[in-house]
Amino acid sequence: MILPVSVHNNKNIIFGENKKEIPKEDTLLKNNLSTRTRIGLDKLIKAFTVYPARGMKGSINSDFYEFLTMGTVPYLIGSATLMGVFNYSNKVAPEAAKLGKKMALGVLLYGLFKSISKSFVNLPVKWITGIDTQLPYLKVNHQLPENKDDFDLTSYEYHKVGESVEFTRWDLLYGDPYSKKTLNERYDKIAKRNGLGTNLNDSDQDVKPIYREVLVKSTLARSLSSYLWAAVGVGLAFQDAWDEYFNTATLKFWEPEKFKHSMKILGRSIKNSAKNFYKPEIADTKLEKYAGKTLLFSAIALTLLGVLNTVHITKKPSKVKESDVMNKNKESVVE
């Protein structure tokens, strides 16, 4: 049985088989590289093993989350097949194999740039507004029994607190009511960061409209800019500067001299491909001459505009107090 990333003391996530370490209720996780890597690995393994098996046998507990998670399977298999078709003809048609290697690199850089570029929006938004739009949590599902001997069946899913604007998991953003810290500590910090002041009576109610606005705008910014950055990655992959690396590439780290030389050529190929992408040495038309440069600056500009639009908050609560409107020293008549 493949067990999920579990939580220890509601703070650190670990892999383990001790059921005492696995929470019995939905739990907030830290958003760091370790957490994201472990969640990604856990979902990938289950997408190829647990979820397909459960779906093919018609399990009543197979759900839409599992279906979406398995979306990585055809993507990876299709990409590998596409690369293999070209690289299989290496001896018969070297030019096709050469194109195949660039396609393989293009698939790799497409996914890499598309994934990394999301941080170009997420991190600045978090620094400026204090809102982590990608904050993950572990969702605990209590499943239906499939056999007469089944009891206490549980599955685990990984979601983000703000993945749904309408059904944001506000409850997970409150603190522990039994701790010394205030229940609204997270909301207090966001309120202070966005200029709402401190010691607010209901900071959570003041912050929620801001939080929703940031979620909507940041989602749009990520969606638009990530595809441009993915296109930049593909453009880099199809530069002729990679040919030198393809001719010397090796993963045989047990042969240190060859592997070291291969890594040296890799660094040089990355540098030269970036230079050729930005300023081609050979360009027959103006389109070829400025295509890479235009694509790169478009990705940067769209990312910057997306971030600026996201941090421009329009739904801040009014600072006008009742005392500023009503004069208690004057009489009022209600008809």
CSV table of C-alpha atoms in Angstrom, one decimal:
chain,number,residue,atom,x,y,z
A,1,MET,CA,0.0,0.0,0.0
A,2,ILE,CA,1.4,3.4,-1.0
A,3,LEU,CA,0.9,5.8,2.0
A,4,PRO,CA,0.5,9.5,1.7
A,5,VAL,CA,2.7,12.3,2.9
A,6,SER,CA,1.7,12.5,6.5
A,7,VAL,CA,1.9,15.3,9.0
A,8,HIS,CA,3.8,15.5,12.2
A,9,ASN,CA,2.6,18.0,14.8
A,10,ASN,CA,0.6,19.8,12.0
A,11,LYS,CA,3.9,21.4,10.8
A,12,ASN,CA,6.3,19.1,9.0
A,13,ILE,CA,5.3,16.5,6.4
A,14,ILE,CA,7.1,13.2,6.3
A,15,PHE,CA,6.7,9.8,4.7
A,16,GLY,CA,6.0,7.0,7.1
A,17,GLU,CA,4.0,3.9,7.8
A,18,ASN,CA,3.2,4.7,11.4
A,19,LYS,CA,-0.6,5.3,11.4
A,20,LYS,CA,-0.2,7.5,14.5
A,21,GLU,CA,1.6,10.0,12.3
A,22,ILE,CA,-1.3,10.2,9.8
A,23,PRO,CA,-3.8,12.9,10.7
A,24,LYS,CA,-7.5,12.0,11.0
A,25,GLU,CA,-8.7,15.4,9.8
A,26,ASP,CA,-7.8,17.9,7.0
A,27,THR,CA,-4.5,19.5,7.9
A,28,LEU,CA,-2.6,22.5,6.6
A,29,LEU,CA,0.9,21.8,5.2
A,30,LYS,CA,4.0,24.0,4.8
A,31,ASN,CA,4.5,25.3,1.3
A,32,ASN,CA,8.2,24.6,0.7
A,33,LEU,CA,10.2,22.7,-1.8
A,34,SER,CA,10.3,19.5,0.3
A,35,THR,CA,6.6,19.5,0.7
A,36,ARG,CA,5.9,20.1,-3.0
A,37,THR,CA,8.4,17.5,-4.1
A,38,ARG,CA,7.0,14.8,-1.8
A,39,ILE,CA,3.4,15.6,-2.8
A,40,GLY,CA,4.3,15.5,-6.5
A,41,LEU,CA,6.1,12.2,-6.1
A,42,ASP,CA,3.3,10.7,-4.2
A,43,LYS,CA,0.7,11.8,-6.7
A,44,LEU,CA,2.8,10.5,-9.6
A,45,ILE,CA,3.3,7.1,-8.1
A,46,LYS,CA,-0.4,6.7,-7.4
A,47,ALA,CA,-1.3,7.9,-10.9
A,48,PHE,CA,0.5,4.9,-12.3
A,49,THR,CA,-0.5,2.3,-9.7
A,50,VAL,CA,-3.3,2.8,-7.2
A,51,TYR,CA,-5.7,5.1,-9.0
A,52,PRO,CA,-5.8,3.1,-12.4
A,53,ALA,CA,-6.3,-0.2,-10.5
A,54,ARG,CA,-9.1,1.3,-8.4
A,55,GLY,CA,-10.8,2.7,-11.5
A,56,MET,CA,-10.5,-0.4,-13.6
A,57,LYS,CA,-12.1,-2.6,-11.0
A,58,GLY,CA,-15.0,-0.2,-10.7
A,59,SER,CA,-14.4,0.9,-7.1
A,60,ILE,CA,-17.1,3.1,-5.6
A,61,ASN,CA,-14.4,5.1,-4.0
A,62,SER,CA,-12.7,6.1,-7.3
A,63,ASP,CA,-13.4,9.9,-7.6
A,64,PHE,CA,-12.8,12.9,-9.8
A,65,TYR,CA,-9.6,13.8,-8.0
A,66,GLU,CA,-8.0,10.5,-8.9
A,67,PHE,CA,-9.2,11.0,-12.5
A,68,LEU,CA,-7.5,14.4,-12.7
A,69,THR,CA,-4.3,13.1,-11.1
A,70,MET,CA,-4.0,10.4,-13.8
A,71,GLY,CA,-3.9,13.1,-16.4
A,72,THR,CA,-0.1,13.0,-16.1
A,73,VAL,CA,0.0,9.4,-17.3
A,74,PRO,CA,-1.0,10.0,-21.0
A,75,TYR,CA,1.1,13.2,-21.0
A,76,LEU,CA,4.3,11.3,-20.0
A,77,ILE,CA,3.6,8.2,-22.1
A,78,GLY,CA,2.7,10.3,-25.2
A,79,SER,CA,5.8,12.5,-24.8
A,80,ALA,CA,8.0,9.4,-24.5
A,81,THR,CA,6.4,7.8,-27.5
A,82,LEU,CA,6.8,10.9,-29.6
A,83,MET,CA,10.5,11.2,-28.7
A,84,GLY,CA,11.0,7.5,-29.2
A,85,VAL,CA,9.6,7.5,-32.7
A,86,PHE,CA,12.2,10.0,-33.9
A,87,ASN,CA,15.1,8.6,-31.9
A,88,TYR,CA,14.5,5.0,-33.0
A,89,SER,CA,15.6,5.9,-36.5
A,90,ASN,CA,19.0,7.1,-35.4
A,91,LYS,CA,21.0,4.9,-37.7
A,92,VAL,CA,18.5,5.0,-40.7
A,93,ALA,CA,17.8,8.7,-40.6
A,94,PRO,CA,20.2,10.7,-38.5
A,95,GLU,CA,18.4,14.0,-39.2
A,96,ALA,CA,15.2,12.6,-37.8
A,97,ALA,CA,17.1,11.5,-34.7
A,98,LYS,CA,18.6,14.9,-34.4
A,99,LEU,CA,15.1,16.5,-34.5
A,100,GLY,CA,13.9,13.8,-32.0
A,101,LYS,CA,16.5,14.9,-29.5
A,102,LYS,CA,15.4,18.5,-29.8
A,103,MET,CA,11.8,17.5,-29.4
A,104,ALA,CA,12.7,15.5,-26.3
A,105,LEU,CA,14.5,18.5,-24.8
A,106,GLY,CA,11.6,20.7,-25.9
A,107,VAL,CA,9.1,18.6,-24.0
A,108,LEU,CA,11.4,18.7,-20.9
A,109,LEU,CA,11.9,22.5,-21.0
A,110,TYR,CA,8.2,23.1,-21.8
A,111,GLY,CA,7.2,21.4,-18.6
A,112,LEU,CA,10.1,22.9,-16.6
A,113,PHE,CA,9.6,26.5,-17.7
A,114,LYS,CA,5.8,26.2,-17.3
A,115,SER,CA,6.1,25.0,-13.8
A,116,ILE,CA,8.9,27.3,-12.6
A,117,SER,CA,7.3,30.4,-14.2
A,118,LYS,CA,4.3,30.1,-11.9
A,119,SER,CA,6.7,31.1,-9.0
A,120,PHE,CA,7.3,34.4,-10.9
A,121,VAL,CA,3.8,35.3,-10.0
A,122,ASN,CA,3.3,33.4,-6.7
A,123,LEU,CA,6.4,34.6,-4.9
A,124,PRO,CA,6.1,38.4,-5.6
A,125,VAL,CA,2.4,38.2,-4.7
A,126,LYS,CA,3.2,36.5,-1.4
A,127,TRP,CA,5.9,39.0,-0.5
A,128,ILE,CA,3.7,42.0,-1.2
A,129,THR,CA,0.3,40.9,0.0
A,130,GLY,CA,1.3,38.2,2.5
A,131,ILE,CA,-1.2,35.8,0.8
A,132,ASP,CA,0.2,32.4,-0.3
A,133,THR,CA,-2.2,31.4,-3.1
A,134,GLN,CA,-0.6,27.9,-3.3
A,135,LEU,CA,-0.8,26.9,0.3
A,136,PRO,CA,-1.3,23.1,0.4
A,137,TYR,CA,-3.3,21.0,2.7
A,138,LEU,CA,-3.9,17.3,3.2
A,139,LYS,CA,-7.6,16.3,2.8
A,140,VAL,CA,-8.7,13.1,4.6
A,141,ASN,CA,-11.5,11.2,2.9
A,142,HIS,CA,-13.4,8.5,4.8
A,143,GLN,CA,-14.4,6.0,2.1
A,144,LEU,CA,-17.3,3.6,1.7
A,145,PRO,CA,-16.7,-0.1,2.5
A,146,GLU,CA,-16.3,-2.2,-0.6
A,147,ASN,CA,-16.3,-5.6,1.1
A,148,LYS,CA,-18.1,-6.9,4.2
A,149,ASP,CA,-14.8,-7.0,6.1
A,150,ASP,CA,-13.8,-3.4,5.3
A,151,PHE,CA,-13.9,-0.8,8.0
A,152,ASP,CA,-12.4,2.6,8.6
A,153,LEU,CA,-11.2,3.0,4.9
A,154,THR,CA,-9.4,6.3,4.4
A,155,SER,CA,-7.8,8.0,1.4
A,156,TYR,CA,-5.7,11.1,1.2
A,157,GLU,CA,-5.8,13.9,-1.3
A,158,TYR,CA,-3.7,17.0,-1.7
A,159,HIS,CA,-5.4,20.3,-2.4
A,160,LYS,CA,-4.7,24.0,-2.1
A,161,VAL,CA,-6.5,26.2,0.4
A,162,GLY,CA,-7.5,28.7,-2.3
A,163,GLU,CA,-8.0,26.4,-5.3
A,164,SER,CA,-11.7,27.3,-5.2
A,165,VAL,CA,-12.6,31.0,-4.8
A,166,GLU,CA,-16.2,30.1,-3.8
A,167,PHE,CA,-15.2,27.3,-1.4
A,168,THR,CA,-11.9,28.5,0.0
A,169,ARG,CA,-10.9,26.6,3.1
A,170,TRP,CA,-11.0,29.5,5.5
A,171,ASP,CA,-11.2,27.1,8.5
A,172,LEU,CA,-7.6,25.9,7.9
A,173,LEU,CA,-6.3,29.5,8.0
A,174,TYR,CA,-7.4,30.0,11.7
A,175,GLY,CA,-4.9,29.1,14.4
A,176,ASP,CA,-5.2,26.6,17.1
A,177,PRO,CA,-7.8,27.8,19.7
A,178,TYR,CA,-5.8,26.1,22.5
A,179,SER,CA,-2.5,27.8,21.7
A,180,LYS,CA,-1.1,31.0,23.1
A,181,LYS,CA,-1.3,32.6,19.7
A,182,THR,CA,-4.5,34.4,18.6
A,183,LEU,CA,-7.0,32.5,16.5
A,184,ASN,CA,-6.8,35.1,13.8
A,185,GLU,CA,-3.0,35.4,13.7
A,186,ARG,CA,-2.7,34.6,10.0
A,187,TYR,CA,-5.5,37.0,9.1
A,188,ASP,CA,-3.9,39.7,11.3
A,189,LYS,CA,-0.6,39.4,9.4
A,190,ILE,CA,-2.3,39.7,6.1
A,191,ALA,CA,-4.4,42.7,7.3
A,192,LYS,CA,-1.2,44.5,8.5
A,193,ARG,CA,0.7,43.7,5.3
A,194,ASN,CA,-2.2,45.3,3.2
A,195,GLY,CA,-2.5,48.4,5.3
A,196,LEU,CA,-5.6,47.6,7.2
A,197,GLY,CA,-3.9,48.2,10.6
A,198,THR,CA,-3.5,46.1,13.7
A,199,ASN,CA,-5.6,45.0,16.6
A,200,LEU,CA,-8.7,44.6,14.4
A,201,ASN,CA,-11.8,43.2,15.9
A,202,ASP,CA,-12.6,40.9,12.9
A,203,SER,CA,-9.5,40.8,10.8
A,204,ASP,CA,-10.7,37.6,9.1
A,205,GLN,CA,-13.8,39.3,7.8
A,206,ASP,CA,-11.7,42.2,6.5
A,207,VAL,CA,-9.2,40.0,4.8
A,208,LYS,CA,-11.4,37.5,3.1
A,209,PRO,CA,-12.6,39.8,0.2
A,210,ILE,CA,-8.9,40.7,-0.4
A,211,TYR,CA,-7.9,37.1,-0.3
A,212,ARG,CA,-10.6,36.2,-2.9
A,213,GLU,CA,-9.5,39.1,-5.2
A,214,VAL,CA,-5.8,38.0,-5.1
A,215,LEU,CA,-6.8,34.4,-5.8
A,216,VAL,CA,-8.8,35.3,-8.9
A,217,LYS,CA,-6.2,37.7,-10.3
A,218,SER,CA,-3.2,35.5,-9.6
A,219,THR,CA,-4.8,32.5,-11.2
A,220,LEU,CA,-5.3,34.6,-14.4
A,221,ALA,CA,-1.7,35.9,-14.3
A,222,ARG,CA,-0.3,32.4,-13.9
A,223,SER,CA,-2.4,30.9,-16.6
A,224,LEU,CA,-1.5,33.5,-19.2
A,225,SER,CA,2.2,34.0,-18.4
A,226,SER,CA,3.1,30.3,-17.9
A,227,TYR,CA,2.3,29.4,-21.5
A,228,LEU,CA,4.5,32.2,-22.8
A,229,TRP,CA,7.4,31.0,-20.6
A,230,ALA,CA,6.8,27.4,-21.8
A,231,ALA,CA,7.1,28.7,-25.4
A,232,VAL,CA,10.4,30.3,-24.4
A,233,GLY,CA,11.6,26.9,-23.1
A,234,VAL,CA,10.7,25.2,-26.4
A,235,GLY,CA,12.4,28.0,-28.3
A,236,LEU,CA,15.6,27.4,-26.4
A,237,ALA,CA,15.4,23.7,-27.0
A,238,PHE,CA,15.4,24.0,-30.8
A,239,GLN,CA,18.6,26.0,-31.0
A,240,ASP,CA,21.5,24.5,-33.0
A,241,ALA,CA,23.8,25.1,-30.0
A,242,TRP,CA,22.5,21.9,-28.4
A,243,ASP,CA,24.0,19.7,-31.2
A,244,GLU,CA,27.4,19.8,-29.5
A,245,TYR,CA,26.0,18.5,-26.3
A,246,PHE,CA,23.9,15.8,-28.0
A,247,ASN,CA,27.1,14.4,-29.5
A,248,THR,CA,28.9,14.1,-26.2
A,249,ALA,CA,26.0,13.6,-23.7
A,250,THR,CA,26.4,10.8,-21.2
A,251,LEU,CA,24.9,9.9,-17.9
A,252,LYS,CA,27.6,7.5,-16.9
A,253,PHE,CA,28.7,9.2,-13.8
A,254,TRP,CA,30.9,6.2,-12.9
A,255,GLU,CA,33.2,7.4,-15.7
A,256,PRO,CA,34.1,10.7,-14.1
A,257,GLU,CA,36.2,12.2,-16.9
A,258,LYS,CA,33.5,11.6,-19.6
A,259,PHE,CA,30.7,12.7,-17.3
A,260,LYS,CA,32.7,15.9,-16.3
A,261,HIS,CA,33.3,16.8,-19.9
A,262,SER,CA,29.7,16.2,-20.7
A,263,MET,CA,28.6,18.6,-18.0
A,264,LYS,CA,31.0,21.2,-19.2
A,265,ILE,CA,29.6,20.9,-22.7
A,266,LEU,CA,26.1,21.1,-21.3
A,267,GLY,CA,26.8,24.4,-19.6
A,268,ARG,CA,28.3,25.8,-22.8
A,269,SER,CA,25.3,24.6,-24.8
A,270,ILE,CA,22.9,26.3,-22.4
A,271,LYS,CA,24.8,29.6,-22.6
A,272,ASN,CA,25.1,29.5,-26.4
A,273,SER,CA,21.4,28.4,-27.0
A,274,ALA,CA,20.3,31.4,-24.8
A,275,LYS,CA,22.5,33.8,-26.9
A,276,ASN,CA,21.2,32.4,-30.2
A,277,PHE,CA,17.6,32.5,-29.0
A,278,TYR,CA,17.9,36.2,-28.0
A,279,LYS,CA,20.1,37.2,-30.9
A,280,PRO,CA,20.4,34.6,-33.8
A,281,GLU,CA,23.7,34.5,-35.6
A,282,ILE,CA,21.9,33.6,-38.8
A,283,ALA,CA,18.5,35.2,-39.6
A,284,ASP,CA,17.0,35.3,-43.1
A,285,THR,CA,14.1,37.5,-42.1
A,286,LYS,CA,13.2,40.1,-39.5
A,287,LEU,CA,10.8,37.7,-38.0
A,288,GLU,CA,13.6,35.2,-37.3
A,289,LYS,CA,15.8,37.9,-36.0
A,290,TYR,CA,13.4,39.3,-33.4
A,291,ALA,CA,11.2,36.3,-32.7
A,292,GLY,CA,13.1,35.1,-29.6
A,293,LYS,CA,13.6,38.5,-28.2
A,294,THR,CA,9.9,39.4,-28.7
A,295,LEU,CA,8.8,36.2,-27.0
A,296,LEU,CA,11.1,36.6,-24.1
A,297,PHE,CA,10.1,40.3,-23.4
A,298,SER,CA,6.4,39.4,-23.9
A,299,ALA,CA,6.7,36.7,-21.2
A,300,ILE,CA,8.4,39.1,-18.8
A,301,ALA,CA,5.9,41.9,-19.5
A,302,LEU,CA,2.9,39.7,-19.1
A,303,THR,CA,4.2,38.3,-15.8
A,304,LEU,CA,5.0,41.8,-14.5
A,305,LEU,CA,1.6,43.1,-15.5
A,306,GLY,CA,-0.1,40.1,-13.9
A,307,VAL,CA,1.7,40.7,-10.6
A,308,LEU,CA,1.0,44.4,-10.6
A,309,ASN,CA,-2.7,43.7,-11.3
A,310,THR,CA,-2.9,41.1,-8.6
A,311,VAL,CA,-1.3,43.3,-5.9
A,312,HIS,CA,-3.6,46.2,-6.8
A,313,ILE,CA,-6.3,45.5,-4.3
A,314,THR,CA,-9.6,47.2,-4.9
A,315,LYS,CA,-11.7,45.5,-2.3
A,316,LYS,CA,-10.2,46.9,0.9
A,317,PRO,CA,-12.8,47.6,3.6
A,318,SER,CA,-13.6,51.3,4.2
A,319,LYS,CA,-11.7,53.0,7.0
A,320,VAL,CA,-14.6,55.4,7.7
A,321,LYS,CA,-15.9,54.8,11.2
A,322,GLU,CA,-19.4,55.3,12.6
A,323,SER,CA,-18.1,58.1,14.7
A,324,ASP,CA,-16.9,59.9,11.5
A,325,VAL,CA,-20.5,59.9,10.1
A,326,MET,CA,-22.8,60.2,13.2
A,327,ASN,CA,-22.5,63.1,15.6
A,328,LYS,CA,-23.7,61.9,18.9
A,329,ASN,CA,-24.0,65.4,20.3
A,330,LYS,CA,-26.8,66.3,17.8
A,331,GLU,CA,-30.4,65.0,18.1
A,332,SER,CA,-31.8,62.8,15.4
A,333,VAL,CA,-35.4,62.2,14.5
A,334,VAL,CA,-36.6,59.1,12.9
A,335,GLU,CA,-40.0,59.4,11.1
